[in-house]
Short mmCIF file of C-alpha atoms and ligand atoms in Angstrom, two decimals:
data_model
loop_
_atom_site.label_atom_id
_atom_site.label_comp_id
_atom_site.label_asym_id
_atom_site.label_seq_id
_atom_site.Cartn_x
_atom_site.Cartn_y
_atom_site.Cartn_z
CA UNK A 29 -105.34 -41.61 139.42
CA UNK A 30 -105.60 -43.63 136.21
CA UNK A 31 -102.81 -46.13 135.81
CA UNK A 32 -100.23 -45.52 133.08
CA UNK A 33 -99.39 -48.44 130.85
CA UNK A 34 -96.53 -49.17 128.50
CA UNK A 35 -96.84 -48.33 124.80
CA UNK A 36 -98.16 -50.90 122.35
CA UNK A 37 -95.35 -53.06 121.00
CA UNK A 38 -93.05 -52.24 123.93
CA UNK A 39 -92.27 -54.78 126.60
CA UNK A 40 -91.17 -54.79 130.21
CA UNK A 41 -88.62 -57.52 130.86
CA UNK A 42 -88.72 -58.37 134.52
CA UNK A 43 -86.61 -61.01 136.27
CA UNK A 44 -86.63 -64.29 134.30
CA UNK A 45 -87.47 -62.73 130.91
CA UNK A 46 -84.72 -60.11 131.28
CA UNK A 47 -82.33 -62.84 132.44
CA UNK A 48 -83.20 -64.95 129.41
CA UNK A 49 -82.29 -62.05 127.08
CA UNK A 50 -78.99 -61.63 128.94
CA UNK A 51 -78.33 -65.35 128.68
CA UNK A 52 -78.58 -65.29 124.87
CA UNK A 53 -76.53 -62.09 124.68
CA UNK A 54 -73.76 -63.51 126.80
CA UNK A 55 -73.71 -66.79 124.83
CA UNK A 56 -73.26 -64.74 121.66
CA UNK A 57 -70.71 -62.43 123.26
CA UNK A 58 -68.54 -65.29 124.47
CA UNK A 59 -68.48 -66.85 120.98
CA UNK A 60 -67.69 -63.68 119.04
CA UNK A 61 -64.98 -62.68 121.50
CA UNK A 62 -63.28 -66.02 120.76
CA UNK A 63 -63.24 -64.88 117.12
CA UNK A 64 -61.53 -61.59 117.98
CA UNK A 65 -64.55 -59.30 117.76
CA UNK A 66 -64.42 -56.08 119.79
CA UNK A 67 -67.45 -54.37 121.23
CA UNK A 68 -68.89 -51.18 119.77
CA UNK A 69 -71.59 -49.09 121.45
CA UNK A 70 -73.29 -46.56 119.25
CA UNK A 71 -76.04 -44.01 119.87
CA UNK A 72 -79.69 -44.98 119.81
CA UNK A 73 -80.54 -41.66 118.16
CA UNK A 74 -79.03 -40.71 114.79
CA UNK A 75 -79.80 -38.29 111.97
CA UNK A 76 -82.60 -39.70 109.85
CA UNK A 77 -80.44 -39.28 106.70
CA UNK A 78 -78.17 -42.04 107.95
CA UNK A 79 -80.94 -44.60 107.49
CA UNK A 80 -82.28 -43.00 104.31
CA UNK A 81 -78.84 -43.33 102.74
CA UNK A 82 -78.12 -46.86 103.98
CA UNK A 83 -81.19 -48.97 104.79
CA UNK A 84 -82.69 -47.33 101.67
CA UNK A 85 -85.44 -44.81 100.85
CA UNK A 86 -87.67 -47.58 99.53
CA UNK A 87 -87.09 -50.08 102.34
CA UNK A 88 -90.06 -50.77 104.62
CA UNK A 89 -87.96 -49.55 107.54
CA UNK A 90 -87.41 -46.09 106.10
CA UNK A 91 -90.76 -45.79 104.35
CA UNK A 92 -92.99 -46.63 107.25
CA UNK A 93 -91.33 -48.03 110.35
CA UNK A 94 -89.01 -45.41 111.81
CA UNK A 95 -89.69 -43.27 114.84
CA UNK A 96 -88.70 -39.88 113.45
CA UNK A 97 -88.94 -36.50 115.12
CA UNK A 98 -87.41 -33.04 115.06
CA UNK A 99 -84.86 -32.33 117.75
CA UNK A 100 -85.43 -28.86 119.18
CA UNK A 101 -81.86 -27.78 118.47
CA UNK A 102 -81.10 -24.67 116.42
CA UNK A 103 -81.08 -26.56 113.15
CA UNK A 104 -84.20 -28.58 114.01
CA UNK A 105 -82.23 -31.71 113.20
CA UNK A 106 -84.50 -34.57 112.13
CA UNK A 107 -83.53 -37.61 114.16
CA UNK A 108 -84.61 -41.25 114.23
CA UNK A 109 -84.52 -44.00 116.82
CA UNK A 110 -82.24 -46.62 115.32
CA UNK A 111 -84.21 -49.31 113.48
CA UNK A 112 -81.06 -51.40 112.98
CA UNK A 113 -77.40 -51.27 113.99
CA UNK A 114 -75.47 -51.53 110.74
CA UNK A 115 -75.75 -47.90 109.53
CA UNK A 116 -74.64 -46.49 112.89
CA UNK A 117 -71.69 -48.90 113.07
CA UNK A 118 -70.58 -47.87 109.56
CA UNK A 119 -70.94 -44.17 110.41
CA UNK A 120 -68.90 -44.65 113.58
CA UNK A 121 -66.25 -46.66 111.73
CA UNK A 122 -65.74 -43.80 109.29
CA UNK A 123 -66.09 -41.05 111.89
CA UNK A 124 -63.43 -42.64 114.13
CA UNK A 125 -61.06 -42.78 111.15
CA UNK A 126 -60.78 -46.59 111.34
CA UNK A 127 -61.20 -46.74 107.57
CA UNK A 128 -57.72 -45.11 107.35
CA UNK A 129 -55.92 -46.14 110.55
CA UNK A 130 -56.97 -49.76 110.85
CA UNK A 131 -59.48 -50.74 108.15
CA UNK A 132 -59.78 -54.40 109.07
CA UNK A 133 -62.20 -54.42 111.97
CA UNK A 134 -64.44 -56.99 113.63
CA UNK A 135 -67.08 -55.35 115.75
CA UNK A 136 -70.09 -56.58 117.69
CA UNK A 137 -72.99 -54.78 119.32
CA UNK A 138 -76.06 -55.54 121.28
CA UNK A 139 -79.01 -53.39 122.21
CA UNK A 140 -82.51 -52.16 121.51
CA UNK A 141 -83.74 -51.30 118.02
CA UNK A 142 -87.03 -49.58 117.19
CA UNK A 143 -89.40 -50.28 114.33
CA UNK A 144 -92.97 -49.04 114.25
CA UNK A 145 -94.40 -52.27 112.89
CA UNK A 146 -97.77 -53.82 113.66
CA UNK A 147 -97.07 -55.57 116.96
CA UNK A 148 -97.70 -59.29 117.34
CA UNK A 149 -95.97 -62.29 118.83
CA UNK A 150 -92.30 -62.06 117.86
CA UNK A 151 -92.71 -58.60 116.38
CA UNK A 152 -92.23 -55.65 118.67
CA UNK A 153 -91.67 -51.95 118.30
CA UNK A 154 -88.66 -52.15 120.60
CA UNK A 155 -86.66 -55.35 120.27
CA UNK A 156 -83.10 -56.46 120.97
CA UNK A 157 -80.54 -57.30 118.35
CA UNK A 158 -77.09 -58.78 118.62
CA UNK A 159 -75.02 -58.00 115.56
CA UNK A 160 -71.54 -58.43 114.13
CA UNK A 161 -69.88 -56.46 111.35
CA UNK A 162 -66.54 -57.22 109.68
CA UNK A 163 -64.84 -54.45 107.68
CA UNK A 164 -62.00 -54.63 105.20
CA UNK A 165 -62.35 -58.22 104.04
CA UNK A 166 -63.69 -59.01 100.57
CA UNK A 167 -62.87 -62.74 100.55
CA UNK A 168 -65.44 -65.51 100.63
CA UNK A 169 -63.74 -67.01 103.70
CA UNK A 170 -64.93 -64.01 105.67
CA UNK A 171 -68.59 -64.55 104.65
CA UNK A 172 -68.21 -68.18 105.63
CA UNK A 173 -66.63 -67.36 108.98
CA UNK A 174 -69.45 -65.01 109.93
CA UNK A 175 -71.97 -67.73 109.05
CA UNK A 176 -70.02 -70.39 110.93
CA UNK A 177 -70.15 -68.24 114.07
CA UNK A 178 -73.92 -68.62 114.09
CA UNK A 179 -73.49 -72.34 113.75
CA UNK A 180 -71.49 -72.26 116.97
CA UNK A 181 -74.30 -70.31 118.62
CA UNK A 182 -76.79 -72.86 117.36
CA UNK A 183 -74.81 -75.64 119.03
CA UNK A 184 -74.28 -73.69 122.23
CA UNK A 185 -77.97 -72.83 122.67
CA UNK A 186 -79.42 -75.99 121.12
CA UNK A 187 -81.20 -73.77 118.61
CA UNK A 188 -82.87 -75.20 115.51
CA UNK A 189 -83.22 -73.24 112.29
CA UNK A 190 -83.05 -73.49 108.54
CA UNK A 191 -80.21 -71.51 107.03
CA UNK A 192 -81.04 -69.90 103.66
CA UNK A 193 -78.52 -68.26 101.38
CA UNK A 194 -78.47 -66.40 98.08
CA UNK A 195 -76.30 -63.99 96.12
CA UNK A 196 -77.80 -60.83 94.68
CA UNK A 197 -74.72 -59.78 92.73
CA UNK A 198 -72.99 -56.43 92.73
CA UNK A 199 -73.09 -53.07 90.95
CA UNK A 200 -71.81 -54.78 87.83
CA UNK A 201 -74.44 -57.50 87.38
CA UNK A 202 -77.38 -56.41 89.51
CA UNK A 203 -78.72 -53.80 87.07
CA UNK A 204 -79.41 -56.58 84.53
CA UNK A 205 -81.11 -58.67 87.21
CA UNK A 206 -83.12 -55.69 88.37
CA UNK A 207 -84.26 -55.06 84.83
CA UNK A 208 -85.26 -58.68 84.37
CA UNK A 209 -87.38 -58.59 87.54
CA UNK A 210 -88.85 -55.28 86.45
CA UNK A 211 -89.85 -56.73 83.08
CA UNK A 212 -91.31 -59.78 84.79
CA UNK A 213 -93.33 -57.52 87.12
CA UNK A 214 -94.53 -55.40 84.22
CA UNK A 215 -95.61 -58.50 82.29
CA UNK A 216 -97.61 -59.75 85.32
CA UNK A 217 -98.71 -56.34 86.56
CA UNK A 218 -102.37 -57.28 86.98
CA UNK A 219 -101.48 -60.19 89.24
CA UNK A 220 -99.25 -58.14 91.59
CA UNK A 221 -100.46 -57.20 95.07
CA UNK A 222 -100.93 -53.49 95.82
CA UNK A 223 -97.55 -53.28 97.61
CA UNK A 224 -95.71 -54.84 94.68
CA UNK A 225 -97.44 -52.56 92.17
CA UNK A 226 -96.07 -49.76 94.29
CA UNK A 227 -92.58 -51.27 94.52
CA UNK A 228 -92.27 -52.09 90.84
CA UNK A 229 -90.99 -48.69 89.69
CA UNK A 230 -88.99 -47.85 92.80
CA UNK A 231 -87.40 -51.10 93.94
CA UNK A 232 -88.46 -54.04 91.74
CA UNK A 233 -86.06 -56.51 93.37
CA UNK A 234 -88.18 -56.38 96.52
CA UNK A 235 -91.00 -58.06 94.55
CA UNK A 236 -89.13 -61.30 95.03
CA UNK A 237 -89.56 -61.52 98.79
CA UNK A 238 -93.21 -60.43 98.76
CA UNK A 239 -95.14 -62.49 101.30
CA UNK A 240 -98.37 -62.23 99.22
CA UNK A 241 -97.21 -62.96 95.67
CA UNK A 242 -95.26 -66.09 96.61
CA UNK A 243 -96.76 -68.33 93.91
CA UNK A 244 -96.25 -65.79 91.14
CA UNK A 245 -92.65 -65.11 92.18
CA UNK A 246 -91.76 -68.79 91.91
CA UNK A 247 -91.40 -68.12 88.16
CA UNK A 248 -89.58 -64.80 88.53
CA UNK A 249 -85.97 -64.38 87.32
CA UNK A 250 -83.36 -65.77 89.73
CA UNK A 251 -80.39 -63.66 90.74
CA UNK A 252 -78.03 -66.64 90.43
CA UNK A 253 -78.71 -66.67 86.66
CA UNK A 254 -77.54 -63.07 86.31
CA UNK A 255 -74.35 -63.11 88.40
CA UNK A 256 -71.20 -61.87 86.66
CA UNK A 257 -68.19 -64.18 86.80
CA UNK A 258 -66.53 -62.67 89.91
CA UNK A 259 -69.86 -62.75 91.82
CA UNK A 260 -70.51 -66.32 90.67
CA UNK A 261 -67.03 -67.36 91.78
CA UNK A 262 -67.46 -65.65 95.17
CA UNK A 263 -70.82 -67.34 95.77
CA UNK A 264 -69.38 -70.72 94.76
CA UNK A 265 -66.50 -70.29 97.19
CA UNK A 266 -68.80 -69.31 100.05
CA UNK A 267 -70.91 -72.43 99.48
CA UNK A 268 -67.82 -74.67 99.23
CA UNK A 269 -66.49 -73.28 102.49
CA UNK A 270 -69.84 -73.81 104.20
CA UNK A 271 -69.92 -77.41 103.00
CA UNK A 272 -66.38 -77.90 104.26
CA UNK A 273 -67.44 -76.41 107.63
CA UNK A 274 -70.42 -78.77 107.85
CA UNK A 275 -73.02 -75.99 107.60
CA UNK A 276 -76.28 -77.13 106.06
CA UNK A 277 -77.81 -74.53 103.79
CA UNK A 278 -80.73 -74.12 101.45
CA UNK A 279 -80.35 -71.87 98.42
CA UNK A 280 -83.30 -69.49 98.26
CA UNK A 281 -83.28 -67.50 95.01
CA UNK A 282 -85.91 -65.13 96.39
CA UNK A 283 -83.83 -64.09 99.40
CA UNK A 284 -83.09 -60.45 98.56
CA UNK A 285 -83.53 -59.00 102.09
CA UNK A 286 -85.42 -55.84 102.87
CA UNK A 287 -82.46 -53.47 103.11
CA UNK A 288 -80.83 -51.74 100.17
CA UNK A 289 -77.17 -52.01 101.05
CA UNK A 290 -76.53 -55.67 100.33
CA UNK A 291 -74.21 -56.92 97.60
CA UNK A 292 -73.40 -60.53 96.75
CA UNK A 293 -74.08 -62.86 99.70
CA UNK A 294 -77.39 -62.56 101.56
CA UNK A 295 -78.66 -65.01 104.15
CA UNK A 296 -81.32 -65.59 106.75
CA UNK A 297 -81.92 -67.91 109.70
CA UNK A 298 -85.46 -69.19 109.67
CA UNK A 299 -86.88 -70.60 112.89
CA UNK A 300 -88.44 -73.94 112.04
CA UNK A 301 -90.99 -74.05 114.88
CA UNK A 302 -92.23 -70.45 114.59
CA UNK A 303 -95.26 -68.91 112.89
CA UNK A 304 -94.38 -67.91 109.36
CA UNK A 305 -94.56 -64.12 109.55
CA UNK A 306 -92.12 -63.77 112.45
CA UNK A 307 -89.88 -66.72 111.79
CA UNK A 308 -86.71 -64.86 110.78
CA UNK A 309 -84.33 -65.30 113.70
CA UNK A 310 -81.65 -63.26 112.02
CA UNK A 311 -80.17 -62.25 108.75
CA UNK A 312 -77.31 -60.51 107.11
CA UNK A 313 -74.99 -60.41 104.18
CA UNK A 314 -72.26 -58.56 102.43
CA UNK A 315 -72.50 -54.80 101.90
CA UNK A 316 -69.40 -53.79 99.96
CA UNK A 317 -70.77 -50.39 98.88
CA UNK A 318 -72.07 -48.98 102.16
CA UNK A 319 -68.89 -47.49 103.63
CA UNK A 320 -68.36 -45.52 100.41
CA UNK A 321 -72.05 -44.54 100.25
CA UNK A 322 -71.69 -42.99 103.70
CA UNK A 323 -68.59 -41.00 102.77
CA UNK A 324 -65.72 -43.40 103.48
CA UNK A 325 -63.33 -45.06 101.06
CA UNK A 326 -64.28 -48.21 99.16
CA UNK A 327 -64.32 -50.84 101.91
CA UNK A 328 -65.82 -54.31 101.72
CA UNK A 329 -67.91 -55.45 104.68
CA UNK A 330 -70.10 -58.30 105.81
CA UNK A 331 -72.27 -58.78 108.87
CA UNK A 332 -75.46 -60.04 110.40
CA UNK A 333 -77.88 -59.43 113.23
CA UNK A 334 -80.03 -61.77 115.28
CA UNK A 335 -83.30 -60.90 117.01
CA UNK A 336 -82.89 -61.97 120.61
CA UNK A 337 -86.60 -62.23 121.48
CA UNK A 338 -87.12 -64.41 118.41
CA UNK A 339 -84.28 -66.70 119.44
CA UNK A 340 -85.95 -67.09 122.81
CA UNK A 341 -89.32 -67.82 121.16
CA UNK A 342 -87.62 -70.43 118.98
CA UNK A 343 -86.01 -72.04 122.02
CA UNK A 344 -89.36 -72.01 123.81
CA UNK A 345 -91.06 -73.68 120.81
CA UNK A 346 -88.40 -76.40 121.00
CA UNK A 347 -88.92 -76.78 124.76
CA UNK A 348 -85.35 -75.58 125.30
CA UNK A 349 -86.01 -72.37 127.24
CA UNK A 350 -82.86 -71.39 129.15
CA UNK A 351 -83.10 -72.06 132.86
CA UNK A 352 -83.27 -68.93 134.97
CA UNK A 353 -80.09 -68.41 136.94
CA UNK A 354 -80.32 -69.81 140.48
CA UNK A 355 -81.95 -67.38 142.90
CA UNK A 356 -80.16 -66.18 146.03
CA UNK A 357 -77.61 -68.44 147.68
CA UNK A 358 -78.67 -67.48 151.18
CA UNK A 359 -81.01 -65.37 153.26
CA UNK A 360 -79.97 -64.18 156.69
CA UNK A 361 -82.70 -64.57 159.30
CA UNK A 362 -81.87 -62.15 162.05
CA UNK A 363 -83.33 -61.95 165.50
CA UNK A 364 -80.16 -60.78 167.18
CA UNK A 365 -80.77 -57.09 166.61
CA UNK A 366 -79.21 -56.09 163.30
CA UNK A 367 -75.49 -55.45 163.70
CA UNK A 368 -74.26 -59.04 163.78
CA UNK A 369 -76.49 -59.89 160.79
CA UNK A 370 -75.23 -56.86 158.88
CA UNK A 371 -71.56 -57.87 159.39
CA UNK A 372 -72.29 -61.51 158.62
CA UNK A 373 -74.16 -60.59 155.39
CA UNK A 374 -71.32 -58.31 154.28
CA UNK A 375 -68.71 -61.03 154.91
CA UNK A 376 -70.71 -63.59 152.92
CA UNK A 377 -71.15 -61.15 150.02
CA UNK A 378 -67.41 -60.40 150.04
CA UNK A 379 -66.84 -64.13 149.58
CA UNK A 380 -68.91 -63.94 146.39
CA UNK A 381 -72.24 -65.39 147.51
CA UNK A 382 -75.59 -63.76 146.73
CA UNK A 383 -77.30 -63.05 149.97
CA UNK A 384 -80.14 -60.92 151.25
CA UNK A 385 -81.63 -60.27 154.68
CA UNK A 386 -84.64 -58.75 156.30
CA UNK A 387 -84.26 -55.18 157.56
CA UNK A 388 -87.40 -54.54 159.51
CA UNK A 389 -87.08 -56.56 162.73
CA UNK A 390 -89.94 -58.90 161.77
CA UNK A 391 -90.65 -62.09 163.71
CA UNK A 392 -88.45 -65.12 162.90
CA UNK A 393 -91.52 -66.77 161.34
CA UNK A 394 -92.12 -63.82 158.98
CA UNK A 395 -88.41 -63.77 158.14
CA UNK A 396 -88.39 -67.50 157.32
CA UNK A 397 -91.36 -66.84 155.04
CA UNK A 398 -89.43 -64.04 153.35
CA UNK A 399 -86.44 -66.39 152.98
CA UNK A 400 -88.66 -69.00 151.31
CA UNK A 401 -90.21 -66.43 148.98
CA UNK A 402 -86.77 -65.15 147.96
CA UNK A 403 -85.94 -68.59 146.53
CA UNK A 404 -82.70 -68.69 148.54
CA UNK A 405 -81.17 -72.11 148.95
CA UNK A 406 -80.07 -71.59 152.55
CA UNK A 407 -81.32 -69.69 155.58
CA UNK A 408 -78.54 -68.47 157.87
CA UNK A 409 -79.97 -67.86 161.30
CA UNK A 410 -78.50 -65.57 163.89
CA UNK A 411 -80.29 -64.98 167.21
CA UNK A 412 -79.09 -63.85 170.65
CA UNK A 413 -77.93 -67.39 171.59
CA UNK A 414 -75.92 -67.82 168.40
CA UNK A 415 -74.40 -64.39 168.80
CA UNK A 416 -73.35 -65.14 172.39
CA UNK A 417 -71.86 -68.49 171.36
CA UNK A 418 -70.16 -67.15 168.19
CA UNK A 419 -72.19 -69.51 165.99
CA UNK A 420 -74.84 -69.36 163.26
CA UNK A 421 -77.58 -71.77 162.27
CA UNK A 422 -77.72 -73.02 158.67
CA UNK A 423 -80.87 -74.54 157.23
CA UNK A 424 -81.25 -75.89 153.71
CA UNK A 425 -84.55 -74.46 152.47
CA UNK A 426 -84.61 -76.53 149.30
CA UNK A 427 -83.62 -79.91 150.70
CA UNK A 428 -85.28 -79.54 154.10
CA UNK A 429 -83.67 -81.30 157.09
CA UNK A 430 -82.55 -79.98 160.44
CA UNK A 431 -80.86 -76.69 161.10
CA UNK A 432 -77.13 -77.15 161.76
CA UNK A 433 -75.11 -74.99 164.08
CA UNK A 434 -71.61 -73.99 163.01
CA UNK A 435 -68.97 -71.54 164.26
CA UNK A 436 -69.51 -68.18 162.60
CA UNK A 437 -65.94 -68.08 161.21
CA UNK A 438 -66.66 -71.31 159.30
CA UNK A 439 -69.67 -69.94 157.43
CA UNK A 440 -67.86 -69.17 154.17
CA UNK A 441 -66.25 -72.65 154.08
CA UNK A 442 -69.64 -74.15 154.84
CA UNK A 443 -71.28 -72.22 151.98
CA UNK A 444 -68.56 -73.37 149.58
CA UNK A 445 -69.11 -76.95 150.70
CA UNK A 446 -72.88 -76.80 150.34
CA UNK A 447 -73.16 -74.71 147.18
CA UNK A 448 -70.10 -75.99 145.33
P1 HAM B 16 -82.95 -57.48 109.75
O1 HAM B 16 -83.23 -58.72 109.00
O2 HAM B 16 -83.78 -56.29 109.44
O3 HAM B 16 -81.42 -57.16 109.52
O4 HAM B 16 -83.07 -57.75 111.30
C1 HAM B 16 -82.36 -58.81 111.91
C2 HAM B 16 -83.26 -59.56 112.87
O5 HAM B 16 -83.83 -58.67 113.84
C3 HAM B 16 -84.49 -60.21 112.23
O6 HAM B 16 -84.14 -61.42 111.60
C4 HAM B 16 -85.36 -60.45 113.45
O7 HAM B 16 -84.95 -61.61 114.16
C5 HAM B 16 -85.06 -59.24 114.30
N1 HAM B 16 -86.15 -58.26 114.16
C6 HAM B 16 -86.34 -57.38 113.17
N2 HAM B 16 -87.47 -56.67 113.37
C7 HAM B 16 -88.01 -57.12 114.53
C8 HAM B 16 -89.18 -56.77 115.30
N3 HAM B 16 -90.00 -55.79 114.93
N4 HAM B 16 -89.41 -57.45 116.44
C9 HAM B 16 -88.58 -58.44 116.85
N5 HAM B 16 -87.45 -58.79 116.18
C10 HAM B 16 -87.18 -58.15 115.03
C11 HAM B 16 -80.76 -56.08 110.04
O8 HAM B 16 -81.19 -55.38 110.91
C12 HAM B 16 -79.37 -55.90 109.48
N6 HAM B 16 -78.79 -54.71 110.12
C13 HAM B 16 -78.51 -57.14 109.69
C14 HAM B 16 -77.12 -56.96 109.19
C15 HAM B 16 -76.01 -56.68 109.92
N7 HAM B 16 -76.73 -57.02 107.94
C16 HAM B 16 -75.43 -56.80 107.86
N8 HAM B 16 -74.99 -56.57 109.07
#
């Protein structure tokens, strides 16, 4: 039979690589919980309109990266695998009535997202995001707090990145900025890449973060020059608060982000040791119009998401890969016939130690080999003599040395002593 393989751009995470993802997730989780965030779990499948109305019809995600198919329900609903978490969180926020009952919410999520991009290192078709979204707060202190949370994560993981920030204004001032970029694009039409020629009529602001026309865009209009007074004040406050919090930032006037819902603050975390195309470790910003665009009341919001695989690649590039959790604490080597080993293993597990044993009556030598292979720190040996005497043998497989014999009822104390 021919072997079946995984799809291109999809990854199996086995043992250490899965544990590394969990390590980053739990570091993030422990920090955001200290800031009062509550968990939200949302579906992986949503109506495609959700993303069309939020991420934006002209975003790369909606134009070319979504996995979309018709559900075979009566209505032939067109569904999409979620390419990002924000739209689903906003939909759920409105659908649960939180916009009315308790509009100020701090939510976090973690899970797989799907984008049908061209796979390469750091860019996958299924990848993991950890995200936070704050609803009901329009003040600059909230933008700053969200950003400061990532600074805590940076310290906790020993992660290095460059933090870039911009403000793209709001419904009041962005039309003028959009027009200025449009006019700039029109004036330089012949020099634009094919993608930008395409974007010019539909979403000219996206010209600014084109990866091809970088040199040309250096002279393009800057959003900061078009901000209305309230947007300018907000941006100034965010920057002051970041300075006060000791966050280093670089203003990047071309940082407009690839999603349509942003207003005012936008930001990105750029991995300093990563190849340029996949160096965004995370990004986010304010999206004060999205709740209303999805049918809720006017509600300000701000959030961000980090790509967990990219964080791990960045840590690897720095030589700071998280250590895999210790393997098993102990492996029971049994040549006493099964029952005594079964009870002993159960008692050790109840005491909170990770322990495995051999089930197939193999020779002590084969069992010691299995114990070594398992990575367990200790072998706990029980044979007919030990069983008769009410003892067990304990051998440190990592440190070597002689096997010690101890009374069976002392095994848990002995494990505590040896393993701390
Ligand atoms: P985003 O910038 O599209 O923002 O994605 C956030 C992060 O997800 C990226 O910076 C990157 O680390 C990771 N990522 C994206 N695509 C891939 C991929 N194909 N393979 C591996 N990692 C990837 C959002 O998704 C917004 N929802 C963030 C947000 C939350 N804004 C407000 N709230």
